[in-house]
Amino acid sequence: MTAWIDYYIALTGHSPEPKQMLLMSLTPVFMLALALEYLVMRHRKRTGHFQLADIFTNFSLGASYQLVELLYHALFLGLAMALLWEFRLTTIEMTLSMWAVLLFAQEFFYYWFHRASHRIRWFWCAHVVHHSGEHMNLSTAMRQSMTYSLNLSQIFWVPLILAGFPPAAVMVAYSINLAYQYFVHTESVGRLSPLVEYIFNTPSHHRAHHGRNDVYIDKNYGGIVIIWDRLFGTFQPELDEEPVDYGIPRQVKSRNLFTLNFHEWRDMFGDMLAPGPLHLRLAHLWKPPEWQRPPQIQPASSLDAA
């Protein structure tokens, strides 16, 4: 791993951004956890969600996501955050207590980032990759889109930098959030104690989040904690009587990385290019993914999908 990072620095002239540095350093831990998860599920004779081709696709999506994130930071994001830092209201010294404040604040903004990633089609175009998997195991956490760098979703961290948190600290807090979430992508852990389930995002809550059942769609946006979902009305517990059906409503039956990364972008721009009033064509950018134009002026692609 160190050699790879040295090669990256030599290639780009920049150090990798802190988020990806931390996540890459945890890769051995992630792989060991996946192996242990498989052994546990094999002991329980429940390995149906471990399919080699599916896991390989998840790894490939994760690798392409990390590569693009590193290049994006080197070419644009690092400079953008440095410029934002010049307009900060104050400078916050990162003591232990301020790290706790940052992690809590970052979780709040992560909730809105995640909620927007489901309810605004522009952001959903990237996030849909993560939800397109039809199996749940720890490798599903690696199922990420390389287009996160293209949809400017980093705007959700701007308030933290302007408030005075150093950009590197904000990225580290984000990586801690993502690292935690790796471990909730599993069926090997059932429900935990009521207190833990009430406060934290748990495997049970996150399994529900990945469901395409009507009751589970667009629920449980929290990263580390689930309190914001409870507060803002987006919490949904996993129900024994409603087994989670993983995936997305319009499932993409493909393992092609290009298709998985760009199918929703293609569909969105296709809907926008269809004839109709300009304000309705542009509305596909910010309306929810399932939004369709009024029937008399609805694009053909949406009619076909319906």
PDB file of C-alpha atoms in Angstrom:
ATOM      1  CA  MET A   1       0.000   0.000   0.000  1.00  0.00           C
ATOM      2  CA  THR A   2       2.836   2.415   0.861  1.00  0.00           C
ATOM      3  CA  ALA A   3       4.448   1.796  -2.522  1.00  0.00           C
ATOM      4  CA  TRP A   4       1.157   2.532  -4.264  1.00  0.00           C
ATOM      5  CA  ILE A   5       0.788   5.830  -2.384  1.00  0.00           C
ATOM      6  CA  ASP A   6       4.387   6.791  -3.251  1.00  0.00           C
ATOM      7  CA  TYR A   7       3.613   6.051  -6.911  1.00  0.00           C
ATOM      8  CA  TYR A   8       0.475   8.199  -6.756  1.00  0.00           C
ATOM      9  CA  ILE A   9       2.397  11.141  -5.263  1.00  0.00           C
ATOM     10  CA  ALA A  10       5.089  10.817  -7.924  1.00  0.00           C
ATOM     11  CA  LEU A  11       2.442  10.675 -10.664  1.00  0.00           C
ATOM     12  CA  THR A  12       0.299  13.609  -9.548  1.00  0.00           C
ATOM     13  CA  GLY A  13       2.609  15.729  -7.416  1.00  0.00           C
ATOM     14  CA  HIS A  14      -0.010  15.675  -4.611  1.00  0.00           C
ATOM     15  CA  SER A  15      -0.559  13.670  -1.464  1.00  0.00           C
ATOM     16  CA  PRO A  16      -3.748  11.571  -1.530  1.00  0.00           C
ATOM     17  CA  GLU A  17      -6.647  13.181   0.263  1.00  0.00           C
ATOM     18  CA  PRO A  18      -7.085  12.107   3.905  1.00  0.00           C
ATOM     19  CA  LYS A  19     -10.404  10.329   3.382  1.00  0.00           C
ATOM     20  CA  GLN A  20      -9.034   7.862   0.868  1.00  0.00           C
ATOM     21  CA  MET A  21      -5.753   7.519   2.793  1.00  0.00           C
ATOM     22  CA  LEU A  22      -7.628   6.286   5.851  1.00  0.00           C
ATOM     23  CA  LEU A  23     -10.002   4.052   3.911  1.00  0.00           C
ATOM     24  CA  MET A  24      -7.152   2.464   1.950  1.00  0.00           C
ATOM     25  CA  SER A  25      -5.179   1.858   5.146  1.00  0.00           C
ATOM     26  CA  LEU A  26      -8.186  -0.020   6.550  1.00  0.00           C
ATOM     27  CA  THR A  27      -8.465  -2.307   3.529  1.00  0.00           C
ATOM     28  CA  PRO A  28      -6.842  -5.299   5.309  1.00  0.00           C
ATOM     29  CA  VAL A  29      -9.338  -4.904   8.161  1.00  0.00           C
ATOM     30  CA  PHE A  30     -12.227  -4.745   5.702  1.00  0.00           C
ATOM     31  CA  MET A  31     -11.044  -7.869   3.878  1.00  0.00           C
ATOM     32  CA  LEU A  32     -10.560  -9.805   7.119  1.00  0.00           C
ATOM     33  CA  ALA A  33     -14.047  -8.807   8.274  1.00  0.00           C
ATOM     34  CA  LEU A  34     -15.508 -10.022   4.955  1.00  0.00           C
ATOM     35  CA  ALA A  35     -13.749 -13.380   5.327  1.00  0.00           C
ATOM     36  CA  LEU A  36     -15.031 -13.771   8.885  1.00  0.00           C
ATOM     37  CA  GLU A  37     -18.541 -12.821   7.777  1.00  0.00           C
ATOM     38  CA  TYR A  38     -18.428 -15.533   5.137  1.00  0.00           C
ATOM     39  CA  LEU A  39     -17.277 -18.146   7.672  1.00  0.00           C
ATOM     40  CA  VAL A  40     -20.092 -17.176  10.028  1.00  0.00           C
ATOM     41  CA  MET A  41     -22.715 -17.379   7.294  1.00  0.00           C
ATOM     42  CA  ARG A  42     -21.303 -20.663   5.998  1.00  0.00           C
ATOM     43  CA  HIS A  43     -21.602 -22.083   9.512  1.00  0.00           C
ATOM     44  CA  ARG A  44     -25.246 -20.973   9.489  1.00  0.00           C
ATOM     45  CA  LYS A  45     -25.676 -22.437   5.970  1.00  0.00           C
ATOM     46  CA  ARG A  46     -26.724 -19.029   4.639  1.00  0.00           C
ATOM     47  CA  THR A  47     -24.195 -18.167   1.960  1.00  0.00           C
ATOM     48  CA  GLY A  48     -26.722 -17.362  -0.775  1.00  0.00           C
ATOM     49  CA  HIS A  49     -25.760 -13.676  -0.742  1.00  0.00           C
ATOM     50  CA  PHE A  50     -22.089 -14.488  -1.348  1.00  0.00           C
ATOM     51  CA  GLN A  51     -21.673 -14.750  -5.109  1.00  0.00           C
ATOM     52  CA  LEU A  52     -18.137 -14.484  -6.431  1.00  0.00           C
ATOM     53  CA  ALA A  53     -19.064 -12.506  -9.563  1.00  0.00           C
ATOM     54  CA  ASP A  54     -21.108 -10.071  -7.476  1.00  0.00           C
ATOM     55  CA  ILE A  55     -18.300  -9.576  -4.952  1.00  0.00           C
ATOM     56  CA  PHE A  56     -15.790  -9.026  -7.754  1.00  0.00           C
ATOM     57  CA  THR A  57     -18.103  -6.349  -9.199  1.00  0.00           C
ATOM     58  CA  ASN A  58     -18.273  -4.664  -5.805  1.00  0.00           C
ATOM     59  CA  PHE A  59     -14.463  -4.672  -5.517  1.00  0.00           C
ATOM     60  CA  SER A  60     -14.128  -3.252  -9.031  1.00  0.00           C
ATOM     61  CA  LEU A  61     -16.620  -0.482  -8.331  1.00  0.00           C
ATOM     62  CA  GLY A  62     -14.826   0.360  -5.099  1.00  0.00           C
ATOM     63  CA  ALA A  63     -11.425   0.500  -6.789  1.00  0.00           C
ATOM     64  CA  SER A  64     -12.624   2.717  -9.637  1.00  0.00           C
ATOM     65  CA  TYR A  65     -14.358   5.003  -7.123  1.00  0.00           C
ATOM     66  CA  GLN A  66     -11.172   5.390  -5.079  1.00  0.00           C
ATOM     67  CA  LEU A  67      -9.007   6.055  -8.117  1.00  0.00           C
ATOM     68  CA  VAL A  68     -11.300   8.792  -9.420  1.00  0.00           C
ATOM     69  CA  GLU A  69     -11.614  10.310  -5.930  1.00  0.00           C
ATOM     70  CA  LEU A  70      -7.831  10.510  -5.609  1.00  0.00           C
ATOM     71  CA  LEU A  71      -7.416  12.145  -9.005  1.00  0.00           C
ATOM     72  CA  TYR A  72     -10.330  14.513  -8.367  1.00  0.00           C
ATOM     73  CA  HIS A  73      -8.770  15.647  -5.101  1.00  0.00           C
ATOM     74  CA  ALA A  74      -5.412  16.214  -6.782  1.00  0.00           C
ATOM     75  CA  LEU A  75      -6.847  18.117  -9.738  1.00  0.00           C
ATOM     76  CA  PHE A  76      -9.695  20.087  -8.155  1.00  0.00           C
ATOM     77  CA  LEU A  77     -11.052  19.315  -4.691  1.00  0.00           C
ATOM     78  CA  GLY A  78      -7.858  20.005  -2.748  1.00  0.00           C
ATOM     79  CA  LEU A  79      -7.593  23.476  -4.274  1.00  0.00           C
ATOM     80  CA  ALA A  80     -11.310  24.162  -3.827  1.00  0.00           C
ATOM     81  CA  MET A  81     -11.175  23.308  -0.122  1.00  0.00           C
ATOM     82  CA  ALA A  82      -8.050  25.430   0.311  1.00  0.00           C
ATOM     83  CA  LEU A  83      -9.862  28.385  -1.241  1.00  0.00           C
ATOM     84  CA  LEU A  84     -12.902  27.851   0.975  1.00  0.00           C
ATOM     85  CA  TRP A  85     -10.606  27.738   3.987  1.00  0.00           C
ATOM     86  CA  GLU A  86      -9.556  31.311   3.226  1.00  0.00           C
ATOM     87  CA  PHE A  87     -13.147  32.450   3.852  1.00  0.00           C
ATOM     88  CA  ARG A  88     -13.631  30.619   7.178  1.00  0.00           C
ATOM     89  CA  LEU A  89     -15.349  32.474  10.006  1.00  0.00           C
ATOM     90  CA  THR A  90     -12.815  31.308  12.574  1.00  0.00           C
ATOM     91  CA  THR A  91     -10.082  28.729  13.040  1.00  0.00           C
ATOM     92  CA  ILE A  92     -10.974  25.744  15.189  1.00  0.00           C
ATOM     93  CA  GLU A  93      -8.163  23.968  16.990  1.00  0.00           C
ATOM     94  CA  MET A  94      -8.721  20.237  16.725  1.00  0.00           C
ATOM     95  CA  THR A  95      -8.655  19.125  20.361  1.00  0.00           C
ATOM     96  CA  LEU A  96     -10.251  15.860  21.454  1.00  0.00           C
ATOM     97  CA  SER A  97     -13.483  17.635  22.349  1.00  0.00           C
ATOM     98  CA  MET A  98     -13.582  19.438  18.997  1.00  0.00           C
ATOM     99  CA  TRP A  99     -13.095  16.135  17.184  1.00  0.00           C
ATOM    100  CA  ALA A 100     -16.224  14.918  18.980  1.00  0.00           C
ATOM    101  CA  VAL A 101     -18.074  18.072  17.890  1.00  0.00           C
ATOM    102  CA  LEU A 102     -16.883  17.638  14.308  1.00  0.00           C
ATOM    103  CA  LEU A 103     -17.950  13.989  14.155  1.00  0.00           C
ATOM    104  CA  PHE A 104     -21.414  14.928  15.440  1.00  0.00           C
ATOM    105  CA  ALA A 105     -21.716  17.881  13.049  1.00  0.00           C
ATOM    106  CA  GLN A 106     -20.440  15.845  10.122  1.00  0.00           C
ATOM    107  CA  GLU A 107     -23.068  13.190  10.858  1.00  0.00           C
ATOM    108  CA  PHE A 108     -25.768  15.852  10.668  1.00  0.00           C
ATOM    109  CA  PHE A 109     -24.594  17.046   7.257  1.00  0.00           C
ATOM    110  CA  TYR A 110     -24.080  13.446   6.142  1.00  0.00           C
ATOM    111  CA  TYR A 111     -27.759  12.788   6.855  1.00  0.00           C
ATOM    112  CA  TRP A 112     -28.752  15.595   4.464  1.00  0.00           C
ATOM    113  CA  PHE A 113     -26.186  14.529   1.875  1.00  0.00           C
ATOM    114  CA  HIS A 114     -27.574  10.995   1.996  1.00  0.00           C
ATOM    115  CA  ARG A 115     -31.173  12.154   1.932  1.00  0.00           C
ATOM    116  CA  ALA A 116     -30.483  14.399  -1.063  1.00  0.00           C
ATOM    117  CA  SER A 117     -28.736  11.463  -2.747  1.00  0.00           C
ATOM    118  CA  HIS A 118     -32.074   9.649  -2.688  1.00  0.00           C
ATOM    119  CA  ARG A 119     -34.538  12.475  -3.250  1.00  0.00           C
ATOM    120  CA  ILE A 120     -32.754  14.658  -5.839  1.00  0.00           C
ATOM    121  CA  ARG A 121     -32.166  12.878  -9.112  1.00  0.00           C
ATOM    122  CA  TRP A 122     -28.895  14.680  -9.884  1.00  0.00           C
ATOM    123  CA  PHE A 123     -27.361  13.204  -6.733  1.00  0.00           C
ATOM    124  CA  TRP A 124     -29.202   9.891  -7.121  1.00  0.00           C
ATOM    125  CA  CYS A 125     -27.434   9.370 -10.459  1.00  0.00           C
ATOM    126  CA  ALA A 126     -24.261   8.631  -8.495  1.00  0.00           C
ATOM    127  CA  HIS A 127     -25.752   7.016  -5.393  1.00  0.00           C
ATOM    128  CA  VAL A 128     -27.870   4.542  -7.361  1.00  0.00           C
ATOM    129  CA  VAL A 129     -24.737   2.456  -7.959  1.00  0.00           C
ATOM    130  CA  HIS A 130     -24.531   1.631  -4.266  1.00  0.00           C
ATOM    131  CA  HIS A 131     -28.149   0.468  -4.171  1.00  0.00           C
ATOM    132  CA  SER A 132     -28.114  -1.548  -7.389  1.00  0.00           C
ATOM    133  CA  GLY A 133     -26.669  -4.621  -5.667  1.00  0.00           C
ATOM    134  CA  GLU A 134     -29.209  -7.365  -5.004  1.00  0.00           C
ATOM    135  CA  HIS A 135     -27.191  -9.085  -2.275  1.00  0.00           C
ATOM    136  CA  MET A 136     -26.104  -7.916   1.164  1.00  0.00           C
ATOM    137  CA  ASN A 137     -22.670  -8.667   2.532  1.00  0.00           C
ATOM    138  CA  LEU A 138     -19.770  -6.501   3.647  1.00  0.00           C
ATOM    139  CA  SER A 139     -18.444  -6.168   0.106  1.00  0.00           C
ATOM    140  CA  THR A 140     -21.642  -4.259  -0.755  1.00  0.00           C
ATOM    141  CA  ALA A 141     -20.161  -1.289   1.127  1.00  0.00           C
ATOM    142  CA  MET A 142     -17.477  -1.091  -1.577  1.00  0.00           C
ATOM    143  CA  ARG A 143     -20.110  -0.716  -4.270  1.00  0.00           C
ATOM    144  CA  GLN A 144     -19.548   2.981  -4.975  1.00  0.00           C
ATOM    145  CA  SER A 145     -19.794   5.283  -7.985  1.00  0.00           C
ATOM    146  CA  MET A 146     -16.920   7.066  -9.643  1.00  0.00           C
ATOM    147  CA  THR A 147     -19.342   9.904 -10.480  1.00  0.00           C
ATOM    148  CA  TYR A 148     -19.585  11.143  -6.878  1.00  0.00           C
ATOM    149  CA  SER A 149     -16.719  13.406  -7.900  1.00  0.00           C
ATOM    150  CA  LEU A 150     -18.673  14.742 -10.865  1.00  0.00           C
ATOM    151  CA  ASN A 151     -21.965  15.678  -9.184  1.00  0.00           C
ATOM    152  CA  LEU A 152     -20.403  18.156  -6.704  1.00  0.00           C
ATOM    153  CA  SER A 153     -21.834  16.353  -3.673  1.00  0.00           C
ATOM    154  CA  GLN A 154     -18.926  17.799  -1.678  1.00  0.00           C
ATOM    155  CA  ILE A 155     -21.005  20.963  -1.227  1.00  0.00           C
ATOM    156  CA  PHE A 156     -22.545  19.352   1.852  1.00  0.00           C
ATOM    157  CA  TRP A 157     -19.221  19.724   3.720  1.00  0.00           C
ATOM    158  CA  VAL A 158     -18.798  23.419   2.836  1.00  0.00           C
ATOM    159  CA  PRO A 159     -20.514  24.678   6.053  1.00  0.00           C
ATOM    160  CA  LEU A 160     -18.039  22.725   8.185  1.00  0.00           C
ATOM    161  CA  ILE A 161     -15.032  24.269   6.437  1.00  0.00           C
ATOM    162  CA  LEU A 162     -16.492  27.785   6.544  1.00  0.00           C
ATOM    163  CA  ALA A 163     -17.225  27.289  10.245  1.00  0.00           C
ATOM    164  CA  GLY A 164     -13.496  26.787  10.808  1.00  0.00           C
ATOM    165  CA  PHE A 165     -12.894  23.043  10.784  1.00  0.00           C
ATOM    166  CA  PRO A 166      -9.705  22.306   8.800  1.00  0.00           C
ATOM    167  CA  PRO A 167     -10.519  20.644   5.456  1.00  0.00           C
ATOM    168  CA  ALA A 168      -8.276  17.660   6.251  1.00  0.00           C
ATOM    169  CA  ALA A 169     -10.139  17.134   9.537  1.00  0.00           C
ATOM    170  CA  VAL A 170     -13.497  17.284   7.736  1.00  0.00           C
ATOM    171  CA  MET A 171     -12.327  14.608   5.296  1.00  0.00           C
ATOM    172  CA  VAL A 172     -11.038  12.435   8.137  1.00  0.00           C
ATOM    173  CA  ALA A 173     -14.391  12.743   9.924  1.00  0.00           C
ATOM    174  CA  TYR A 174     -16.124  11.751   6.693  1.00  0.00           C
ATOM    175  CA  SER A 175     -13.849   8.725   6.329  1.00  0.00           C
ATOM    176  CA  ILE A 176     -14.585   7.638   9.911  1.00  0.00           C
ATOM    177  CA  ASN A 177     -18.277   7.822   9.071  1.00  0.00           C
ATOM    178  CA  LEU A 178     -17.776   5.709   5.937  1.00  0.00           C
ATOM    179  CA  ALA A 179     -15.525   3.222   7.729  1.00  0.00           C
ATOM    180  CA  TYR A 180     -18.215   2.650  10.356  1.00  0.00           C
ATOM    181  CA  GLN A 181     -20.800   2.085   7.672  1.00  0.00           C
ATOM    182  CA  TYR A 182     -18.753  -0.716   6.117  1.00  0.00           C
ATOM    183  CA  PHE A 183     -19.687  -2.920   9.057  1.00  0.00           C
ATOM    184  CA  VAL A 184     -23.461  -2.379   8.837  1.00  0.00           C
ATOM    185  CA  HIS A 185     -23.648  -3.975   5.380  1.00  0.00           C
ATOM    186  CA  THR A 186     -24.230  -7.498   6.662  1.00  0.00           C
ATOM    187  CA  GLU A 187     -26.836 -10.130   7.413  1.00  0.00           C
ATOM    188  CA  SER A 188     -24.573 -11.879   9.930  1.00  0.00           C
ATOM    189  CA  VAL A 189     -25.639  -9.552  12.756  1.00  0.00           C
ATOM    190  CA  GLY A 190     -29.250  -9.495  13.925  1.00  0.00           C
ATOM    191  CA  ARG A 191     -30.852  -6.855  16.078  1.00  0.00           C
ATOM    192  CA  LEU A 192     -28.739  -5.482  18.905  1.00  0.00           C
ATOM    193  CA  SER A 193     -29.852  -4.155  22.290  1.00  0.00           C
ATOM    194  CA  PRO A 194     -32.800  -1.713  22.237  1.00  0.00           C
ATOM    195  CA  LEU A 195     -30.598   1.188  23.384  1.00  0.00           C
ATOM    196  CA  VAL A 196     -28.035   0.576  20.621  1.00  0.00           C
ATOM    197  CA  GLU A 197     -30.789   0.183  18.039  1.00  0.00           C
ATOM    198  CA  TYR A 198     -32.376   3.433  19.208  1.00  0.00           C
ATOM    199  CA  ILE A 199     -29.229   5.544  18.912  1.00  0.00           C
ATOM    200  CA  PHE A 200     -26.995   3.981  16.257  1.00  0.00           C
ATOM    201  CA  ASN A 201     -27.265   2.960  12.637  1.00  0.00           C
ATOM    202  CA  THR A 202     -27.103  -0.814  12.939  1.00  0.00           C
ATOM    203  CA  PRO A 203     -27.013  -3.683  10.419  1.00  0.00           C
ATOM    204  CA  SER A 204     -30.751  -4.110  10.917  1.00  0.00           C
ATOM    205  CA  HIS A 205     -31.464  -0.436  10.139  1.00  0.00           C
ATOM    206  CA  HIS A 206     -29.163  -0.464   7.147  1.00  0.00           C
ATOM    207  CA  ARG A 207     -30.620  -3.648   5.696  1.00  0.00           C
ATOM    208  CA  ALA A 208     -33.958  -1.839   5.696  1.00  0.00           C
ATOM    209  CA  HIS A 209     -32.306   1.154   4.003  1.00  0.00           C
ATOM    210  CA  HIS A 210     -31.196  -1.080   1.121  1.00  0.00           C
ATOM    211  CA  GLY A 211     -34.672  -2.551   0.564  1.00  0.00           C
ATOM    212  CA  ARG A 212     -36.697  -1.812  -2.545  1.00  0.00           C
ATOM    213  CA  ASN A 213     -39.883  -2.795  -0.730  1.00  0.00           C
ATOM    214  CA  ASP A 214     -42.263   0.163  -0.582  1.00  0.00           C
ATOM    215  CA  VAL A 215     -42.036   0.316   3.211  1.00  0.00           C
ATOM    216  CA  TYR A 216     -38.230   0.607   3.158  1.00  0.00           C
ATOM    217  CA  ILE A 217     -37.580   2.955   0.222  1.00  0.00           C
ATOM    218  CA  ASP A 218     -35.932   6.255   1.233  1.00  0.00           C
ATOM    219  CA  LYS A 219     -35.583   5.425   4.920  1.00  0.00           C
ATOM    220  CA  ASN A 220     -32.715   5.331   7.444  1.00  0.00           C
ATOM    221  CA  TYR A 221     -30.254   7.845   6.008  1.00  0.00           C
ATOM    222  CA  GLY A 222     -28.012   8.010   9.075  1.00  0.00           C
ATOM    223  CA  GLY A 223     -24.343   7.069   8.853  1.00  0.00           C
ATOM    224  CA  ILE A 224     -23.237   6.339  12.417  1.00  0.00           C
ATOM    225  CA  VAL A 225     -26.365   7.329  14.339  1.00  0.00           C
ATOM    226  CA  ILE A 226     -30.046   6.973  13.529  1.00  0.00           C
ATOM    227  CA  ILE A 227     -31.263   9.898  15.654  1.00  0.00           C
ATOM    228  CA  TRP A 228     -31.670  12.303  12.735  1.00  0.00           C
ATOM    229  CA  ASP A 229     -33.967   9.819  10.990  1.00  0.00           C
ATOM    230  CA  ARG A 230     -36.066   9.559  14.121  1.00  0.00           C
ATOM    231  CA  LEU A 231     -36.162  13.354  14.420  1.00  0.00           C
ATOM    232  CA  PHE A 232     -36.974  14.099  10.757  1.00  0.00           C
ATOM    233  CA  GLY A 233     -39.436  11.257  10.149  1.00  0.00           C
ATOM    234  CA  THR A 234     -37.368   8.980   7.910  1.00  0.00           C
ATOM    235  CA  PHE A 235     -36.832   6.082  10.318  1.00  0.00           C
ATOM    236  CA  GLN A 236     -38.136   2.622   9.462  1.00  0.00           C
ATOM    237  CA  PRO A 237     -37.256  -0.500  11.471  1.00  0.00           C
ATOM    238  CA  GLU A 238     -36.618  -3.797   9.747  1.00  0.00           C
ATOM    239  CA  LEU A 239     -39.822  -5.829   9.931  1.00  0.00           C
ATOM    240  CA  ASP A 240     -39.951  -9.573  10.519  1.00  0.00           C
ATOM    241  CA  GLU A 241     -43.093  -9.791   8.407  1.00  0.00           C
ATOM    242  CA  GLU A 242     -41.476  -7.876   5.503  1.00  0.00           C
ATOM    243  CA  PRO A 243     -38.166  -9.495   4.476  1.00  0.00           C
ATOM    244  CA  VAL A 244     -35.868  -7.012   2.772  1.00  0.00           C
ATOM    245  CA  ASP A 245     -35.709  -7.283  -1.014  1.00  0.00           C
ATOM    246  CA  TYR A 246     -32.385  -5.678  -1.969  1.00  0.00           C
ATOM    247  CA  GLY A 247     -31.887  -3.545  -5.042  1.00  0.00           C
ATOM    248  CA  ILE A 248     -33.588  -0.656  -6.836  1.00  0.00           C
ATOM    249  CA  PRO A 249     -37.109  -0.440  -8.310  1.00  0.00           C
ATOM    250  CA  ARG A 250     -35.805  -0.456 -11.907  1.00  0.00           C
ATOM    251  CA  GLN A 251     -33.084  -3.030 -11.445  1.00  0.00           C
ATOM    252  CA  VAL A 252     -30.040  -2.962 -13.715  1.00  0.00           C
ATOM    253  CA  LYS A 253     -29.118  -6.536 -14.597  1.00  0.00           C
ATOM    254  CA  SER A 254     -25.499  -5.839 -15.423  1.00  0.00           C
ATOM    255  CA  ARG A 255     -21.985  -6.195 -14.037  1.00  0.00           C
ATOM    256  CA  ASN A 256     -20.506  -3.845 -16.616  1.00  0.00           C
ATOM    257  CA  LEU A 257     -18.794  -0.996 -14.730  1.00  0.00           C
ATOM    258  CA  PHE A 258     -19.674   1.581 -17.369  1.00  0.00           C
ATOM    259  CA  THR A 259     -23.341   0.579 -17.329  1.00  0.00           C
ATOM    260  CA  LEU A 260     -23.531   0.554 -13.537  1.00  0.00           C
ATOM    261  CA  ASN A 261     -21.888   3.971 -13.230  1.00  0.00           C
ATOM    262  CA  PHE A 262     -23.713   5.795 -16.001  1.00  0.00           C
ATOM    263  CA  HIS A 263     -27.123   4.194 -16.656  1.00  0.00           C
ATOM    264  CA  GLU A 264     -29.028   6.677 -14.499  1.00  0.00           C
ATOM    265  CA  TRP A 265     -27.157   9.653 -15.940  1.00  0.00           C
ATOM    266  CA  ARG A 266     -28.106   8.402 -19.409  1.00  0.00           C
ATOM    267  CA  ASP A 267     -31.745   8.032 -18.408  1.00  0.00           C
ATOM    268  CA  MET A 268     -31.910  11.436 -16.719  1.00  0.00           C
ATOM    269  CA  PHE A 269     -30.404  13.314 -19.647  1.00  0.00           C
ATOM    270  CA  GLY A 270     -32.597  11.300 -21.997  1.00  0.00           C
ATOM    271  CA  ASP A 271     -35.664  12.509 -20.118  1.00  0.00           C
ATOM    272  CA  MET A 272     -34.373  16.081 -20.221  1.00  0.00           C
ATOM    273  CA  LEU A 273     -33.800  15.968 -23.977  1.00  0.00           C
ATOM    274  CA  ALA A 274     -37.320  14.770 -24.690  1.00  0.00           C
ATOM    275  CA  PRO A 275     -39.613  17.496 -26.113  1.00  0.00           C
ATOM    276  CA  GLY A 276     -41.495  19.686 -23.673  1.00  0.00           C
ATOM    277  CA  PRO A 277     -41.430  22.995 -21.796  1.00  0.00           C
ATOM    278  CA  LEU A 278     -37.920  23.944 -20.710  1.00  0.00           C
ATOM    279  CA  HIS A 279     -38.815  24.309 -17.024  1.00  0.00           C
ATOM    280  CA  LEU A 280     -40.182  20.774 -16.941  1.00  0.00           C
ATOM    281  CA  ARG A 281     -37.198  19.378 -18.826  1.00  0.00           C
ATOM    282  CA  LEU A 282     -34.838  20.991 -16.318  1.00  0.00           C
ATOM    283  CA  ALA A 283     -36.944  19.754 -13.409  1.00  0.00           C
ATOM    284  CA  HIS A 284     -35.561  16.250 -13.965  1.00  0.00           C
ATOM    285  CA  LEU A 285     -32.348  17.542 -12.381  1.00  0.00           C
ATOM    286  CA  TRP A 286     -33.811  18.290  -8.953  1.00  0.00           C
ATOM    287  CA  LYS A 287     -37.028  16.297  -8.772  1.00  0.00           C
ATOM    288  CA  PRO A 288     -37.047  12.856  -7.083  1.00  0.00           C
ATOM    289  CA  PRO A 289     -35.878   9.913  -9.213  1.00  0.00           C
ATOM    290  CA  GLU A 290     -39.407   8.578  -9.635  1.00  0.00           C
ATOM    291  CA  TRP A 291     -40.855  11.934 -10.752  1.00  0.00           C
ATOM    292  CA  GLN A 292     -42.522  11.998 -14.155  1.00  0.00           C
ATOM    293  CA  ARG A 293     -43.896  14.881 -16.162  1.00  0.00           C
ATOM    294  CA  PRO A 294     -47.652  15.360 -16.385  1.00  0.00           C
ATOM    295  CA  PRO A 295     -49.030  12.707 -18.769  1.00  0.00           C
ATOM    296  CA  GLN A 296     -49.777  15.083 -21.630  1.00  0.00           C
ATOM    297  CA  ILE A 297     -46.151  16.293 -21.720  1.00  0.00           C
ATOM    298  CA  GLN A 298     -44.337  13.269 -20.360  1.00  0.00           C
ATOM    299  CA  PRO A 299     -41.176  12.099 -22.215  1.00  0.00           C
ATOM    300  CA  ALA A 300     -41.372   8.790 -24.002  1.00  0.00           C
ATOM    301  CA  SER A 301     -38.630   7.191 -21.866  1.00  0.00           C
ATOM    302  CA  SER A 302     -40.597   7.828 -18.666  1.00  0.00           C
ATOM    303  CA  LEU A 303     -43.773   6.458 -20.217  1.00  0.00           C
ATOM    304  CA  ASP A 304     -41.934   3.316 -21.220  1.00  0.00           C
ATOM    305  CA  ALA A 305     -40.446   2.933 -17.723  1.00  0.00           C
ATOM    306  CA  ALA A 306     -43.882   3.273 -16.152  1.00  0.00           C
TER     307      ALA A 306
END
